[in-house]
């Protein structure tokens, strides 16, 4: 009975996932956009991250791990950029994508415009949704997080991070768009580098921020569809012409 119950639950999950993907394709296929259905990852990370641990240690008068890393280790090495886990891995930027795909099984989509369909938005905070987006010869990390910035008031934060340096990130512009029930909301900004902590980006509010009521206006049966487009900046194009 236990074996049957587990198998039956797995089948139901698969059917639910296929149904969500079918709905998304039906809505967005007319626009020729690729759709990625992203399931939530709940409470895997908070075991403090490097950034959070560094802040706590500083308050306690202990040398923060990030500062210790910069002082002792090879400065060309970067810690794991996956915000879902407290991962001790570190390496060069060139192998970050391989680490995310092989170790953390992060999906990757290719295309100028894609749709990020986050399921189960009702789950309690903290919860993360994450994919990689390959575009214009670079890889980007899209992070959607449900987090209580103020106690009892969860919010949704969405940001795009370039797997590259801050100088490279300045060459691009990303757009996140929500469109449902004759309502449209856009956020356009320069992506941040993964060399910066995702936690810091969210704390600064330099991202798309939705309160629960606004997220519900754009959600469909607990799923939130976010259109993603990445372009090169005008400054970068002008330099190429010169």
Tab-separated table of N, CA, C and O in Angstrom, residues 56-168:
chain	number	residue	atom	x	y	z
A	56	UNK	N	25.861	37.781	10.138
A	56	UNK	CA	25.708	37.310	11.515
A	56	UNK	C	27.047	37.275	12.236
A	56	UNK	O	27.156	37.690	13.390
A	57	UNK	N	28.092	36.811	11.555
A	57	UNK	CA	29.398	36.723	12.176
A	57	UNK	C	29.940	38.105	12.512
A	57	UNK	O	30.585	38.296	13.538
A	58	UNK	N	29.669	39.069	11.639
A	58	UNK	CA	30.158	40.415	11.901
A	58	UNK	C	29.521	40.982	13.157
A	58	UNK	O	30.154	41.681	13.948
A	59	UNK	N	28.207	40.674	13.339
A	59	UNK	CA	27.531	41.155	14.538
A	59	UNK	C	28.123	40.525	15.785
A	59	UNK	O	28.127	41.119	16.862
A	60	UNK	N	28.650	39.297	15.629
A	60	UNK	CA	29.195	38.602	16.786
A	60	UNK	C	30.684	38.877	16.979
A	60	UNK	O	31.303	38.335	17.892
A	61	UNK	N	31.263	39.701	16.102
A	61	UNK	CA	32.677	40.030	16.232
A	61	UNK	C	33.593	38.977	15.660
A	61	UNK	O	34.787	38.975	15.926
A	62	UNK	N	33.062	38.048	14.834
A	62	UNK	CA	33.865	37.003	14.219
A	62	UNK	C	34.137	37.404	12.781
A	62	UNK	O	33.304	38.025	12.131
A	63	UNK	N	35.303	37.035	12.245
A	63	UNK	CA	35.651	37.379	10.879
A	63	UNK	C	34.653	36.743	9.926
A	63	UNK	O	34.473	35.534	9.936
A	64	UNK	N	33.952	37.543	9.084
A	64	UNK	CA	32.945	36.995	8.175
A	64	UNK	C	33.587	36.068	7.145
A	64	UNK	O	34.696	36.329	6.679
A	65	UNK	N	32.871	34.982	6.773
A	65	UNK	CA	33.421	34.037	5.800
A	65	UNK	C	33.773	34.689	4.475
A	65	UNK	O	34.748	34.335	3.849
A	66	UNK	N	32.953	35.660	3.972
A	66	UNK	CA	33.236	36.286	2.686
A	66	UNK	C	34.548	37.053	2.739
A	66	UNK	O	35.353	36.998	1.821
A	67	UNK	N	34.787	37.775	3.836
A	67	UNK	CA	36.028	38.521	3.968
A	67	UNK	C	37.208	37.564	4.108
A	67	UNK	O	38.285	37.799	3.573
A	68	UNK	N	36.984	36.480	4.847
A	68	UNK	CA	38.029	35.473	5.010
A	68	UNK	C	38.377	34.858	3.663
A	68	UNK	O	39.538	34.647	3.348
A	69	UNK	N	37.356	34.652	2.848
A	69	UNK	CA	37.579	34.081	1.515
A	69	UNK	C	38.451	35.019	0.684
A	69	UNK	O	39.382	34.596	0.029
A	70	UNK	N	38.154	36.316	0.720
A	70	UNK	CA	38.890	37.271	-0.085
A	70	UNK	C	40.340	37.402	0.378
A	70	UNK	O	41.236	37.626	-0.416
A	71	UNK	N	40.564	37.238	1.659
A	71	UNK	CA	41.896	37.462	2.201
A	71	UNK	C	42.810	36.255	2.007
A	71	UNK	O	44.008	36.409	1.851
A	72	UNK	N	42.247	35.044	2.006
A	72	UNK	CA	43.068	33.841	2.033
A	72	UNK	C	43.049	33.088	0.713
A	72	UNK	O	44.074	32.647	0.223
A	73	UNK	N	41.889	32.957	0.098
A	73	UNK	CA	41.752	32.112	-1.090
A	73	UNK	C	42.092	32.885	-2.355
A	73	UNK	O	42.241	34.102	-2.361
A	74	UNK	N	42.209	32.161	-3.435
A	74	UNK	CA	42.450	32.755	-4.749
A	74	UNK	C	41.327	33.742	-5.070
A	74	UNK	O	40.155	33.360	-5.125
A	75	UNK	N	41.631	35.026	-5.304
A	75	UNK	CA	40.576	36.018	-5.544
A	75	UNK	C	39.808	35.774	-6.833
A	75	UNK	O	38.740	36.340	-7.024
A	76	UNK	N	40.336	34.928	-7.726
A	76	UNK	CA	39.629	34.632	-8.961
A	76	UNK	C	38.546	33.571	-8.766
A	76	UNK	O	37.738	33.345	-9.662
A	77	UNK	N	38.526	32.928	-7.613
A	77	UNK	CA	37.498	31.933	-7.327
A	77	UNK	C	36.256	32.606	-6.769
A	77	UNK	O	36.345	33.545	-5.987
A	78	UNK	N	35.097	32.131	-7.190
A	78	UNK	CA	33.836	32.672	-6.698
A	78	UNK	C	33.050	31.548	-6.028
A	78	UNK	O	33.157	30.385	-6.416
A	79	UNK	N	32.246	31.868	-5.009
A	79	UNK	CA	31.434	30.830	-4.364
A	79	UNK	C	30.282	30.416	-5.259
A	79	UNK	O	29.994	31.054	-6.279
A	80	UNK	N	29.609	29.341	-4.894
A	80	UNK	CA	28.445	28.876	-5.636
A	80	UNK	C	27.417	29.985	-5.723
A	80	UNK	O	27.085	30.622	-4.718
A	81	UNK	N	26.916	30.234	-6.935
A	81	UNK	CA	25.974	31.327	-7.151
A	81	UNK	C	24.523	30.899	-7.002
A	81	UNK	O	23.622	31.719	-7.171
A	82	UNK	N	24.268	29.632	-6.730
A	82	UNK	CA	22.900	29.153	-6.598
A	82	UNK	C	22.311	29.622	-5.275
A	82	UNK	O	22.823	29.269	-4.202
A	83	UNK	N	21.246	30.419	-5.298
A	83	UNK	CA	20.700	30.953	-4.045
A	83	UNK	C	19.867	29.952	-3.262
A	83	UNK	O	19.405	30.265	-2.173
A	84	UNK	N	19.671	28.741	-3.794
A	84	UNK	CA	18.811	27.778	-3.118
A	84	UNK	C	19.505	27.003	-2.010
A	84	UNK	O	18.871	26.473	-1.131
A	85	UNK	N	20.823	26.942	-2.063
A	85	UNK	CA	21.545	26.062	-1.157
A	85	UNK	C	22.697	26.799	-0.483
A	85	UNK	O	23.242	27.749	-1.014
A	86	UNK	N	23.098	26.307	0.681
A	86	UNK	CA	24.341	26.741	1.308
A	86	UNK	C	25.428	25.814	0.807
A	86	UNK	O	25.813	24.856	1.469
A	87	UNK	N	25.915	26.082	-0.387
A	87	UNK	CA	26.833	25.176	-1.067
A	87	UNK	C	28.268	25.633	-0.856
A	87	UNK	O	28.593	26.798	-1.116
A	88	UNK	N	29.167	24.759	-0.392
A	88	UNK	CA	30.556	25.150	-0.121
A	88	UNK	C	31.419	25.240	-1.370
A	88	UNK	O	32.578	25.637	-1.294
A	89	UNK	N	30.858	24.893	-2.544
A	89	UNK	CA	31.654	24.889	-3.772
A	89	UNK	C	32.138	26.287	-4.128
A	89	UNK	O	31.472	27.286	-3.870
A	90	UNK	N	33.336	26.350	-4.725
A	90	UNK	CA	33.810	27.585	-5.318
A	90	UNK	C	34.686	27.246	-6.519
A	90	UNK	O	35.296	26.173	-6.589
A	91	UNK	N	34.693	28.153	-7.497
A	91	UNK	CA	35.444	27.910	-8.717
A	91	UNK	C	35.475	29.158	-9.578
A	91	UNK	O	35.023	30.230	-9.162
A	92	UNK	N	35.990	29.018	-10.790
A	92	UNK	CA	36.072	30.146	-11.704
A	92	UNK	C	34.730	30.355	-12.401
A	92	UNK	O	33.920	29.434	-12.522
A	93	UNK	N	34.513	31.588	-12.879
A	93	UNK	CA	33.253	31.915	-13.533
A	93	UNK	C	32.963	30.987	-14.710
A	93	UNK	O	31.806	30.669	-14.998
A	94	UNK	N	34.030	30.542	-15.384
A	94	UNK	CA	33.843	29.721	-16.577
A	94	UNK	C	33.164	28.379	-16.291
A	94	UNK	O	32.595	27.761	-17.196
A	95	UNK	N	33.232	27.906	-15.055
A	95	UNK	CA	32.658	26.592	-14.736
A	95	UNK	C	31.431	26.702	-13.838
A	95	UNK	O	30.913	25.690	-13.371
A	96	UNK	N	30.944	27.917	-13.605
A	96	UNK	CA	29.765	28.101	-12.755
A	96	UNK	C	28.547	27.434	-13.379
A	96	UNK	O	27.771	26.749	-12.700
A	97	UNK	N	28.361	27.609	-14.700
A	97	UNK	CA	27.195	27.025	-15.374
A	97	UNK	C	27.206	25.504	-15.252
A	97	UNK	O	26.181	24.883	-14.954
A	98	UNK	N	28.359	24.879	-15.467
A	98	UNK	CA	28.458	23.419	-15.338
A	98	UNK	C	28.112	22.971	-13.930
A	98	UNK	O	27.426	21.955	-13.734
A	99	UNK	N	28.578	23.716	-12.931
A	99	UNK	CA	28.282	23.360	-11.545
A	99	UNK	C	26.779	23.442	-11.268
A	99	UNK	O	26.201	22.534	-10.652
A	100	UNK	N	26.140	24.520	-11.733
A	100	UNK	CA	24.708	24.693	-11.482
A	100	UNK	C	23.888	23.597	-12.150
A	100	UNK	O	22.928	23.084	-11.570
A	101	UNK	N	24.273	23.203	-13.367
A	101	UNK	CA	23.510	22.198	-14.092
A	101	UNK	C	23.748	20.797	-13.542
A	101	UNK	O	22.805	19.998	-13.403
A	102	UNK	N	24.983	20.481	-13.220
A	102	UNK	CA	25.313	19.118	-12.812
A	102	UNK	C	25.015	18.864	-11.334
A	102	UNK	O	24.509	17.802	-10.974
A	103	UNK	N	25.317	19.823	-10.495
A	103	UNK	CA	25.147	19.624	-9.058
A	103	UNK	C	23.744	19.990	-8.578
A	103	UNK	O	23.124	19.257	-7.809
A	104	UNK	N	23.233	21.121	-9.054
A	104	UNK	CA	21.942	21.605	-8.565
A	104	UNK	C	20.799	21.363	-9.543
A	104	UNK	O	19.655	21.730	-9.254
A	105	UNK	N	21.089	20.763	-10.703
A	105	UNK	CA	20.068	20.392	-11.680
A	105	UNK	C	19.206	21.585	-12.097
A	105	UNK	O	17.980	21.463	-12.239
A	106	UNK	N	19.836	22.742	-12.289
A	106	UNK	CA	19.114	23.926	-12.708
A	106	UNK	C	18.837	23.836	-14.211
A	106	UNK	O	19.733	23.598	-15.004
A	107	UNK	N	17.576	24.022	-14.602
A	107	UNK	CA	17.212	23.971	-16.017
A	107	UNK	C	17.745	25.196	-16.749
A	107	UNK	O	17.920	26.268	-16.160
A	108	UNK	N	17.977	25.055	-18.054
A	108	UNK	CA	18.452	26.162	-18.865
A	108	UNK	C	17.634	26.227	-20.145
A	108	UNK	O	17.355	25.199	-20.761
A	109	UNK	N	17.194	27.428	-20.502
A	109	UNK	CA	16.444	27.660	-21.729
A	109	UNK	C	17.236	28.586	-22.634
A	109	UNK	O	17.962	29.450	-22.157
A	110	UNK	N	17.065	28.417	-23.932
A	110	UNK	CA	17.729	29.264	-24.904
A	110	UNK	C	16.687	30.006	-25.726
A	110	UNK	O	15.649	29.441	-26.073
A	111	UNK	N	16.979	31.276	-26.025
A	111	UNK	CA	16.057	32.057	-26.834
A	111	UNK	C	16.040	33.498	-26.396
A	111	UNK	O	16.337	33.828	-25.241
A	112	UNK	N	15.685	34.377	-27.339
A	112	UNK	CA	15.657	35.806	-27.029
A	112	UNK	C	14.556	36.135	-26.025
A	112	UNK	O	14.721	37.000	-25.165
A	113	UNK	N	13.414	35.427	-26.144
A	113	UNK	CA	12.297	35.672	-25.229
A	113	UNK	C	11.769	34.332	-24.728
A	113	UNK	O	11.526	33.413	-25.524
A	114	UNK	N	11.589	34.232	-23.435
A	114	UNK	CA	11.055	33.012	-22.842
A	114	UNK	C	10.002	33.388	-21.803
A	114	UNK	O	9.853	34.558	-21.430
A	115	UNK	N	9.269	32.383	-21.355
A	115	UNK	CA	8.273	32.581	-20.297
A	115	UNK	C	8.635	31.697	-19.116
A	115	UNK	O	8.827	30.489	-19.265
A	116	UNK	N	8.745	32.316	-17.972
A	116	UNK	CA	9.076	31.655	-16.714
A	116	UNK	C	7.758	31.435	-15.973
A	116	UNK	O	7.113	32.399	-15.546
A	117	UNK	N	7.311	30.186	-15.864
A	117	UNK	CA	6.033	29.882	-15.220
A	117	UNK	C	6.290	29.260	-13.855
A	117	UNK	O	6.661	28.090	-13.749
A	118	UNK	N	6.125	30.057	-12.813
A	118	UNK	CA	6.366	29.607	-11.439
A	118	UNK	C	5.082	29.028	-10.859
A	118	UNK	O	4.041	29.691	-10.847
A	119	UNK	N	5.154	27.791	-10.381
A	119	UNK	CA	3.980	27.110	-9.845
A	119	UNK	C	3.926	27.231	-8.320
A	119	UNK	O	4.902	27.576	-7.669
A	120	UNK	N	2.743	26.925	-7.779
A	120	UNK	CA	2.543	26.832	-6.318
A	120	UNK	C	2.968	28.102	-5.600
A	120	UNK	O	3.719	28.066	-4.617
A	121	UNK	N	2.444	29.243	-6.055
A	121	UNK	CA	2.789	30.528	-5.445
A	121	UNK	C	2.255	30.666	-4.019
A	121	UNK	O	2.682	31.540	-3.275
A	122	UNK	N	1.332	29.783	-3.644
A	122	UNK	CA	0.707	29.870	-2.329
A	122	UNK	C	1.595	29.347	-1.208
A	122	UNK	O	1.298	29.562	-0.025
A	123	UNK	N	2.673	28.661	-1.552
A	123	UNK	CA	3.520	28.078	-0.510
A	123	UNK	C	4.080	29.155	0.405
A	123	UNK	O	4.349	30.281	-0.030
A	124	UNK	N	4.265	28.841	1.685
A	124	UNK	CA	4.764	29.857	2.618
A	124	UNK	C	6.206	30.240	2.332
A	124	UNK	O	6.977	29.454	1.770
A	125	UNK	N	6.551	31.451	2.706
A	125	UNK	CA	7.936	31.923	2.558
A	125	UNK	C	8.809	31.291	3.651
A	125	UNK	O	8.316	30.967	4.730
A	126	UNK	N	10.103	31.115	3.369
A	126	UNK	CA	10.809	31.451	2.137
A	126	UNK	C	10.744	30.331	1.098
A	126	UNK	O	10.857	29.161	1.434
A	127	UNK	N	10.550	30.724	-0.171
A	127	UNK	CA	10.499	29.787	-1.280
A	127	UNK	C	11.201	30.417	-2.478
A	127	UNK	O	11.097	31.620	-2.698
A	128	UNK	N	11.914	29.598	-3.254
A	128	UNK	CA	12.652	30.090	-4.416
A	128	UNK	C	12.233	29.349	-5.671
A	128	UNK	O	11.921	28.153	-5.637
A	129	UNK	N	12.256	30.060	-6.805
A	129	UNK	CA	12.117	29.486	-8.145
A	129	UNK	C	13.311	29.998	-8.946
A	129	UNK	O	13.629	31.189	-8.907
A	130	UNK	N	13.963	29.134	-9.702
A	130	UNK	CA	15.187	29.549	-10.382
A	130	UNK	C	15.389	28.776	-11.681
A	130	UNK	O	15.108	27.578	-11.753
A	131	UNK	N	15.821	29.481	-12.742
A	131	UNK	CA	16.246	28.847	-13.988
A	131	UNK	C	17.443	29.628	-14.532
A	131	UNK	O	17.735	30.742	-14.088
A	132	UNK	N	18.117	29.035	-15.543
A	132	UNK	CA	19.139	29.743	-16.295
A	132	UNK	C	18.603	30.046	-17.688
A	132	UNK	O	17.834	29.262	-18.256
A	133	UNK	N	19.015	31.194	-18.208
A	133	UNK	CA	18.571	31.639	-19.527
A	133	UNK	C	19.808	31.906	-20.376
A	133	UNK	O	20.631	32.746	-20.028
A	134	UNK	N	19.943	31.165	-21.484
A	134	UNK	CA	21.067	31.343	-22.395
A	134	UNK	C	20.634	32.244	-23.542
A	134	UNK	O	19.680	31.930	-24.258
A	135	UNK	N	21.322	33.376	-23.694
A	135	UNK	CA	20.912	34.354	-24.693
A	135	UNK	C	22.085	35.256	-25.043
A	135	UNK	O	22.876	35.626	-24.160
A	136	UNK	N	22.219	35.617	-26.335
A	136	UNK	CA	23.240	36.575	-26.793
A	136	UNK	C	24.651	36.127	-26.404
A	136	UNK	O	25.512	36.957	-26.102
A	137	UNK	N	24.860	34.815	-26.379
A	137	UNK	CA	26.185	34.297	-26.081
A	137	UNK	C	26.552	34.290	-24.613
A	137	UNK	O	27.712	34.022	-24.266
A	138	UNK	N	25.614	34.560	-23.722
A	138	UNK	CA	25.873	34.575	-22.279
A	138	UNK	C	24.781	33.790	-21.555
A	138	UNK	O	23.726	33.496	-22.111
A	139	UNK	N	25.053	33.482	-20.288
A	139	UNK	CA	24.083	32.786	-19.450
A	139	UNK	C	23.651	33.706	-18.307
A	139	UNK	O	24.482	34.361	-17.675
A	140	UNK	N	22.350	33.700	-18.077
A	140	UNK	CA	21.763	34.525	-17.031
A	140	UNK	C	21.040	33.632	-16.029
A	140	UNK	O	20.568	32.549	-16.373
A	141	UNK	N	20.932	34.109	-14.814
A	141	UNK	CA	20.258	33.375	-13.745
A	141	UNK	C	19.034	34.191	-13.328
A	141	UNK	O	19.165	35.340	-12.900
A	142	UNK	N	17.843	33.608	-13.511
A	142	UNK	CA	16.621	34.280	-13.072
A	142	UNK	C	16.188	33.696	-11.733
A	142	UNK	O	16.002	32.485	-11.612
A	143	UNK	N	16.033	34.562	-10.754
A	143	UNK	CA	15.653	34.137	-9.414
A	143	UNK	C	14.351	34.820	-9.021
A	143	UNK	O	14.227	36.045	-9.088
A	144	UNK	N	13.363	34.022	-8.658
A	144	UNK	CA	12.119	34.524	-8.078
A	144	UNK	C	12.046	34.003	-6.658
A	144	UNK	O	12.168	32.805	-6.429
A	145	UNK	N	11.867	34.899	-5.724
A	145	UNK	CA	11.843	34.491	-4.313
A	145	UNK	C	10.617	35.059	-3.607
A	145	UNK	O	10.252	36.210	-3.793
A	146	UNK	N	9.991	34.218	-2.806
A	146	UNK	CA	8.928	34.657	-1.906
A	146	UNK	C	9.541	34.754	-0.519
A	146	UNK	O	10.046	33.769	0.021
A	147	UNK	N	9.501	35.943	0.040
A	147	UNK	CA	10.207	36.184	1.302
A	147	UNK	C	9.462	37.230	2.123
A	147	UNK	O	8.857	38.145	1.564
A	148	UNK	N	9.513	37.068	3.422
A	148	UNK	CA	8.918	38.056	4.318
A	148	UNK	C	9.951	39.120	4.644
A	148	UNK	O	10.782	38.944	5.525
A	149	UNK	N	9.894	40.223	3.906
A	149	UNK	CA	10.802	41.317	4.218
A	149	UNK	C	10.367	42.003	5.503
A	149	UNK	O	11.169	42.524	6.261
A	150	UNK	N	9.056	41.988	5.719
A	150	UNK	CA	8.474	42.440	6.979
A	150	UNK	C	7.633	41.301	7.527
A	150	UNK	O	6.918	40.645	6.772
A	151	UNK	N	7.708	41.061	8.805
A	151	UNK	CA	7.075	39.897	9.417
A	151	UNK	C	5.576	39.872	9.134
A	151	UNK	O	4.861	40.848	9.356
A	152	UNK	N	5.126	38.752	8.612
A	152	UNK	CA	3.709	38.575	8.321
A	152	UNK	C	3.270	39.154	6.991
A	152	UNK	O	2.084	39.078	6.652
A	153	UNK	N	4.206	39.719	6.220
A	153	UNK	CA	3.861	40.332	4.935
A	153	UNK	C	4.806	39.803	3.845
A	153	UNK	O	5.795	40.446	3.511
A	154	UNK	N	4.511	38.623	3.290
A	154	UNK	CA	5.390	38.067	2.248
A	154	UNK	C	5.316	38.885	0.969
A	154	UNK	O	4.268	39.433	0.610
A	155	UNK	N	6.442	38.962	0.283
A	155	UNK	CA	6.536	39.637	-1.003
A	155	UNK	C	7.274	38.737	-1.986
A	155	UNK	O	7.986	37.812	-1.597
A	156	UNK	N	7.114	39.029	-3.268
A	156	UNK	CA	7.811	38.299	-4.319
A	156	UNK	C	8.865	39.214	-4.934
A	156	UNK	O	8.582	40.368	-5.263
A	157	UNK	N	10.076	38.686	-5.089
A	157	UNK	CA	11.192	39.443	-5.638
A	157	UNK	C	11.737	38.671	-6.843
A	157	UNK	O	12.066	37.493	-6.725
A	158	UNK	N	11.846	39.343	-7.987
A	158	UNK	CA	12.366	38.704	-9.196
A	158	UNK	C	13.522	39.532	-9.736
A	158	UNK	O	13.411	40.750	-9.890
A	159	UNK	N	14.634	38.860	-10.025
A	159	UNK	CA	15.803	39.560	-10.546
A	159	UNK	C	16.554	38.675	-11.526
A	159	UNK	O	16.430	37.451	-11.488
A	160	UNK	N	17.326	39.316	-12.394
A	160	UNK	CA	18.142	38.610	-13.376
A	160	UNK	C	19.605	38.901	-13.077
A	160	UNK	O	20.006	40.050	-12.927
A	161	UNK	N	20.415	37.841	-12.994
A	161	UNK	CA	21.840	37.964	-12.711
A	161	UNK	C	22.626	37.394	-13.884
A	161	UNK	O	22.319	36.307	-14.372
A	162	UNK	N	23.647	38.128	-14.332
A	162	UNK	CA	24.519	37.610	-15.385
A	162	UNK	C	25.605	36.742	-14.776
A	162	UNK	O	26.228	37.122	-13.775
A	163	UNK	N	25.830	35.578	-15.355
A	163	UNK	CA	26.947	34.747	-14.922
A	163	UNK	C	28.182	35.290	-15.627
A	163	UNK	O	28.614	34.807	-16.680
A	164	UNK	N	28.708	36.348	-15.061
A	164	UNK	CA	29.834	37.081	-15.619
A	164	UNK	C	30.205	38.221	-14.692
A	164	UNK	O	29.729	38.302	-13.553
A	165	UNK	N	31.025	39.114	-15.152
A	165	UNK	CA	31.520	40.219	-14.335
A	165	UNK	C	30.543	41.399	-14.368
A	165	UNK	O	29.702	41.490	-15.270
A	166	UNK	N	30.666	42.328	-13.414
A	166	UNK	CA	29.818	43.533	-13.449
A	166	UNK	C	29.994	44.337	-14.728
A	166	UNK	O	29.028	44.913	-15.240
A	167	UNK	N	31.212	44.400	-15.257
A	167	UNK	CA	31.453	45.124	-16.511
A	167	UNK	C	30.677	44.496	-17.660
A	167	UNK	O	30.072	45.190	-18.489
A	168	UNK	N	30.669	43.170	-17.720
A	168	UNK	CA	29.893	42.483	-18.752
A	168	UNK	C	28.396	42.698	-18.551
A	168	UNK	O	27.642	42.858	-19.515
